Tab-separated table of C-alpha atoms in Angstrom:
chain	number	residue	atom	x	y	z
A	14	LEU	CA	-8.434	7.623	-11.295
A	15	ILE	CA	-10.660	4.541	-11.510
A	16	GLY	CA	-9.527	3.384	-8.070
A	17	ALA	CA	-10.140	6.801	-6.533
A	18	ALA	CA	-13.598	6.955	-8.116
A	19	ASN	CA	-14.413	3.506	-6.736
A	20	SER	CA	-13.480	4.470	-3.195
A	21	GLU	CA	-15.305	7.798	-3.465
A	22	ARG	CA	-18.461	6.158	-4.799
A	23	LYS	CA	-18.475	3.493	-2.096
A	24	ALA	CA	-17.461	5.702	0.844
A	25	ALA	CA	-20.994	6.278	2.188
A	26	ALA	CA	-21.957	2.609	1.907
A	27	THR	CA	-18.677	1.567	3.501
A	28	ALA	CA	-19.153	3.919	6.452
A	29	GLY	CA	-22.755	2.794	6.756
A	30	SER	CA	-21.653	-0.843	6.980
A	31	TRP	CA	-19.649	-0.373	10.163
A	32	GLY	CA	-22.453	0.110	12.655
A	33	GLY	CA	-24.677	-2.639	13.951
A	34	PRO	CA	-27.979	-2.323	15.796
A	35	SER	CA	-28.575	0.840	17.792
A	36	HIS	CA	-27.451	0.882	21.398
A	37	GLY	CA	-29.816	-1.142	23.539
A	38	GLN	CA	-30.880	-3.451	20.701
A	39	LYS	CA	-29.622	-7.004	20.377
A	40	GLU	CA	-26.325	-7.227	18.511
A	41	LYS	CA	-25.967	-9.738	15.695
A	42	ARG	CA	-23.483	-12.407	16.671
A	43	SER	CA	-21.183	-14.090	14.201
A	44	LEU	CA	-17.874	-15.869	14.268
A	45	SER	CA	-16.946	-14.063	11.051
A	46	LYS	CA	-15.822	-10.467	10.836
A	47	LYS	CA	-18.857	-9.496	8.762
A	48	VAL	CA	-22.489	-10.486	8.561
A	49	ASP	CA	-23.917	-10.297	5.039
A	50	GLY	CA	-21.050	-7.995	4.082
A	51	VAL	CA	-21.636	-5.688	7.072
A	52	LYS	CA	-19.402	-5.483	10.117
A	53	CYS	CA	-22.366	-5.086	12.498
A	54	LEU	CA	-20.243	-3.653	15.292
A	55	SER	CA	-21.873	-3.067	18.646
A	56	TYR	CA	-22.045	0.432	20.108
A	57	HIS	CA	-19.118	-0.206	22.449
A	58	THR	CA	-16.848	-1.617	19.719
A	59	TYR	CA	-17.841	1.112	17.280
A	60	ASN	CA	-17.220	3.773	19.906
A	61	ALA	CA	-13.834	2.305	20.818
A	62	THR	CA	-12.835	2.310	17.148
A	63	ILE	CA	-13.723	5.924	16.383
A	64	ARG	CA	-12.006	7.054	19.578
A	65	ARG	CA	-8.821	5.535	18.184
A	66	ASN	CA	-9.022	7.318	14.840
A	67	GLY	CA	-10.686	4.398	13.098
A	68	PHE	CA	-8.315	1.633	14.167
A	69	TYR	CA	-8.992	-0.786	17.013
A	70	THR	CA	-8.131	-4.359	17.907
A	71	SER	CA	-11.058	-6.055	19.575
A	72	LYS	CA	-10.744	-9.346	21.435
A	73	ALA	CA	-14.025	-10.502	19.916
A	74	ARG	CA	-13.744	-9.044	16.388
A	75	GLY	CA	-10.000	-8.831	15.818
A	76	VAL	CA	-8.480	-5.909	13.907
A	77	ILE	CA	-10.980	-3.230	12.877
A	78	ASP	CA	-9.691	-0.594	10.472
A	79	PHE	CA	-12.257	1.858	9.115
A	80	ASN	CA	-9.606	3.733	7.128
A	81	GLN	CA	-8.481	0.581	5.353
A	82	ASP	CA	-12.112	-0.239	4.559
A	83	LEU	CA	-12.470	3.113	2.812
A	84	TYR	CA	-9.184	2.683	0.971
A	85	ASP	CA	-9.810	-0.939	-0.103
A	86	PRO	CA	-11.622	-0.235	-3.434
A	87	MET	CA	-8.803	2.056	-4.532
A	88	GLU	CA	-6.078	-0.275	-3.297
A	89	ARG	CA	-7.499	-3.186	-5.278
A	90	VAL	CA	-7.294	-1.232	-8.540
A	91	ILE	CA	-3.783	-0.001	-7.760
A	92	SER	CA	-2.638	-3.509	-6.869
A	93	VAL	CA	-3.926	-4.999	-10.129
A	94	ALA	CA	-2.280	-2.276	-12.224
A	95	TRP	CA	0.941	-2.467	-10.222
A	96	GLN	CA	1.019	-6.257	-10.540
A	97	SER	CA	0.494	-6.071	-14.297
A	98	VAL	CA	3.142	-3.434	-15.021
A	99	MET	CA	5.694	-3.395	-12.221
A	100	VAL	CA	5.650	-7.024	-11.081
A	101	ASP	CA	4.807	-9.013	-14.218
A	102	ALA	CA	6.261	-6.869	-17.021
A	103	PHE	CA	9.068	-4.860	-15.433
A	104	PRO	CA	11.361	-7.817	-14.553
A	105	SER	CA	11.424	-8.858	-18.228
A	106	PHE	CA	12.346	-5.285	-19.158
A	107	LEU	CA	15.156	-5.419	-16.599
A	108	LYS	CA	16.385	-8.696	-18.084
A	109	ILE	CA	16.552	-7.146	-21.540
A	110	ALA	CA	18.300	-4.086	-20.114
A	111	GLU	CA	20.765	-6.303	-18.263
A	112	GLY	CA	21.727	-8.052	-21.492
A	113	ALA	CA	22.209	-4.788	-23.372
A	114	ILE	CA	24.149	-3.144	-20.540
A	115	SER	CA	26.336	-6.231	-20.031
A	116	SER	CA	27.222	-6.290	-23.716
A	117	ALA	CA	28.112	-2.589	-23.676
A	118	VAL	CA	30.150	-2.935	-20.464
A	119	THR	CA	32.100	-5.887	-21.881
A	120	SER	CA	32.964	-3.916	-25.012
A	121	VAL	CA	34.021	-0.798	-23.100
A	122	VAL	CA	36.111	-2.685	-20.529
A	123	THR	CA	37.924	-4.647	-23.241
A	124	LYS	CA	38.728	-1.545	-25.269
A	125	GLN	CA	39.874	0.415	-22.216
A	126	LEU	CA	42.228	-2.285	-20.981
A	127	VAL	CA	43.708	-2.882	-24.423
A	128	SER	CA	44.411	0.845	-24.734
A	129	LEU	CA	46.096	0.964	-21.323
A	130	PHE	CA	48.706	-1.705	-22.016
A	131	PRO	CA	51.433	-1.782	-24.696
A	132	PRO	CA	51.037	-4.177	-27.653
A	133	GLU	CA	53.750	-6.506	-26.358
A	134	THR	CA	51.742	-7.266	-23.174
A	135	ASP	CA	51.337	-10.982	-22.609
A	136	ASN	CA	47.963	-12.087	-23.996
A	137	ASP	CA	47.216	-14.429	-21.112
A	138	CYS	CA	47.858	-11.654	-18.604
A	139	LEU	CA	45.714	-9.207	-20.576
A	140	GLU	CA	42.899	-11.752	-20.824
A	141	LEU	CA	43.027	-12.382	-17.068
A	142	LEU	CA	42.836	-8.657	-16.304
A	143	THR	CA	40.023	-8.179	-18.814
A	144	ASN	CA	37.930	-11.022	-17.402
A	145	THR	CA	38.424	-9.803	-13.838
A	146	ALA	CA	37.419	-6.258	-14.752
A	147	LYS	CA	34.381	-7.505	-16.675
A	148	ARG	CA	33.211	-9.684	-13.771
A	149	THR	CA	33.518	-6.757	-11.374
A	150	ALA	CA	31.634	-4.389	-13.690
A	151	LEU	CA	28.892	-6.929	-14.477
A	152	ARG	CA	28.412	-7.757	-10.801
A	153	SER	CA	27.881	-4.055	-10.142
A	154	VAL	CA	25.294	-3.887	-12.946
A	155	GLN	CA	23.430	-6.941	-11.602
A	156	ASP	CA	23.474	-5.588	-8.037
A	157	ASN	CA	21.985	-2.281	-9.168
A	158	LEU	CA	19.251	-3.964	-11.198
A	159	SER	CA	18.444	-6.224	-8.249
A	160	ARG	CA	18.108	-3.161	-6.027
A	161	MET	CA	15.690	-1.680	-8.541
A	162	GLU	CA	13.404	-4.710	-8.156
A	163	THR	CA	13.561	-4.378	-4.376
A	164	ASP	CA	12.822	-0.658	-4.649
A	165	ILE	CA	9.716	-1.416	-6.731
A	166	VAL	CA	8.245	-3.561	-3.954
A	167	GLN	CA	9.125	-0.968	-1.322
A	168	SER	CA	7.645	1.822	-3.425
A	169	GLN	CA	4.287	0.065	-3.529
A	170	ARG	CA	4.320	-0.379	0.236
A	171	ASN	CA	5.221	3.281	0.731
A	172	LEU	CA	2.445	4.344	-1.642
A	173	ASN	CA	-0.145	2.285	0.237
A	174	ARG	CA	1.013	3.642	3.599
A	175	THR	CA	0.918	7.225	2.308
A	176	LEU	CA	-2.579	6.914	0.856
A	177	LEU	CA	-3.911	5.095	3.916
A	178	ARG	CA	-2.466	7.802	6.158
A	179	ARG	CA	-4.196	10.428	3.999
A	180	VAL	CA	-7.538	8.661	4.478
A	181	ALA	CA	-7.009	8.564	8.252
A	182	GLN	CA	-6.188	12.288	8.283
A	183	ARG	CA	-9.290	13.192	6.265
A	184	MET	CA	-11.501	11.072	8.519
A	185	SER	CA	-10.024	12.317	11.799
A	186	SER	CA	-12.406	15.238	12.296
A	187	GLY	CA	-15.356	12.958	11.517
A	188	TYR	CA	-14.288	10.521	14.200
A	189	SER	CA	-13.951	13.393	16.656
A	190	ALA	CA	-17.395	14.750	15.767
A	191	ALA	CA	-19.000	11.329	16.191
A	192	CYS	CA	-17.394	11.006	19.617
A	193	THR	CA	-18.954	14.245	20.859
A	194	VAL	CA	-22.630	13.670	20.044
A	195	PRO	CA	-24.958	14.241	23.029
A	196	ASN	CA	-25.836	11.280	25.219
A	197	GLY	CA	-29.335	9.918	25.287
A	198	LYS	CA	-31.676	7.823	23.222
A	199	GLY	CA	-30.544	7.499	19.615
A	200	LYS	CA	-26.911	8.366	20.343
A	201	PHE	CA	-25.552	5.421	18.367
A	202	SER	CA	-27.672	6.304	15.343
A	203	ARG	CA	-26.498	9.924	15.509
A	204	MET	CA	-22.874	8.802	15.696
A	205	LYS	CA	-23.292	6.598	12.633
A	206	ASP	CA	-25.092	9.325	10.701
A	207	ILE	CA	-22.368	11.869	11.415
A	208	LEU	CA	-19.608	9.520	10.348
A	209	GLU	CA	-21.429	8.426	7.202
A	210	GLN	CA	-22.067	12.048	6.216
A	211	HIS	CA	-18.455	12.957	6.901
A	212	ALA	CA	-17.163	10.040	4.822
A	213	THR	CA	-19.454	11.036	1.936
A	214	TYR	CA	-18.335	14.667	2.043
A	215	SER	CA	-14.614	13.974	2.599
A	216	ALA	CA	-14.438	11.320	-0.114
A	217	LYS	CA	-14.337	14.057	-2.763
A	218	ASN	CA	-10.845	15.079	-1.613
A	219	MET	CA	-9.737	11.959	0.193
A	220	PHE	CA	-8.563	9.718	-2.640
């Protein structure tokens, strides 16, 4: 909720940071992606970006992703929380679970094998069978727990992709509207205004 509120609150300012000087004015030049925290994109780069649903790779500016910019405040909060719980704490929980499960598996396997063979069974043979069965069962437990850790990482990636895709979908009509403003003096300013207004309005249901 905090992350969503952050992105919603900053949506208008974020959208307003994309555009540089109006068309026909001198564009600020910088080797960095941003100037004083603002992208300062020229009309042509800005226009190319919105015509590609907010994502464009420019030779001069590199990767430009308006949707990611909008999602960034929320992603930062999610990443911190995810790191704290799922990356830092969860592995220790898995280690504790592995110990408890391994102990239970060892006990069950031993009891099952003893019950399957008659009392006169050679002890060395029974011990060999028991150890083999335990190793097989414990390897299966460890493999499953390892897959859980892998699934955690993949789940975070899937979550980020899903939320970023949602932002792009919510912004799509705004990009289209900005692309269709009438030509003439002030076109760039009108494009920026439309997109900023759309981002502000859509932010309520975007995150």
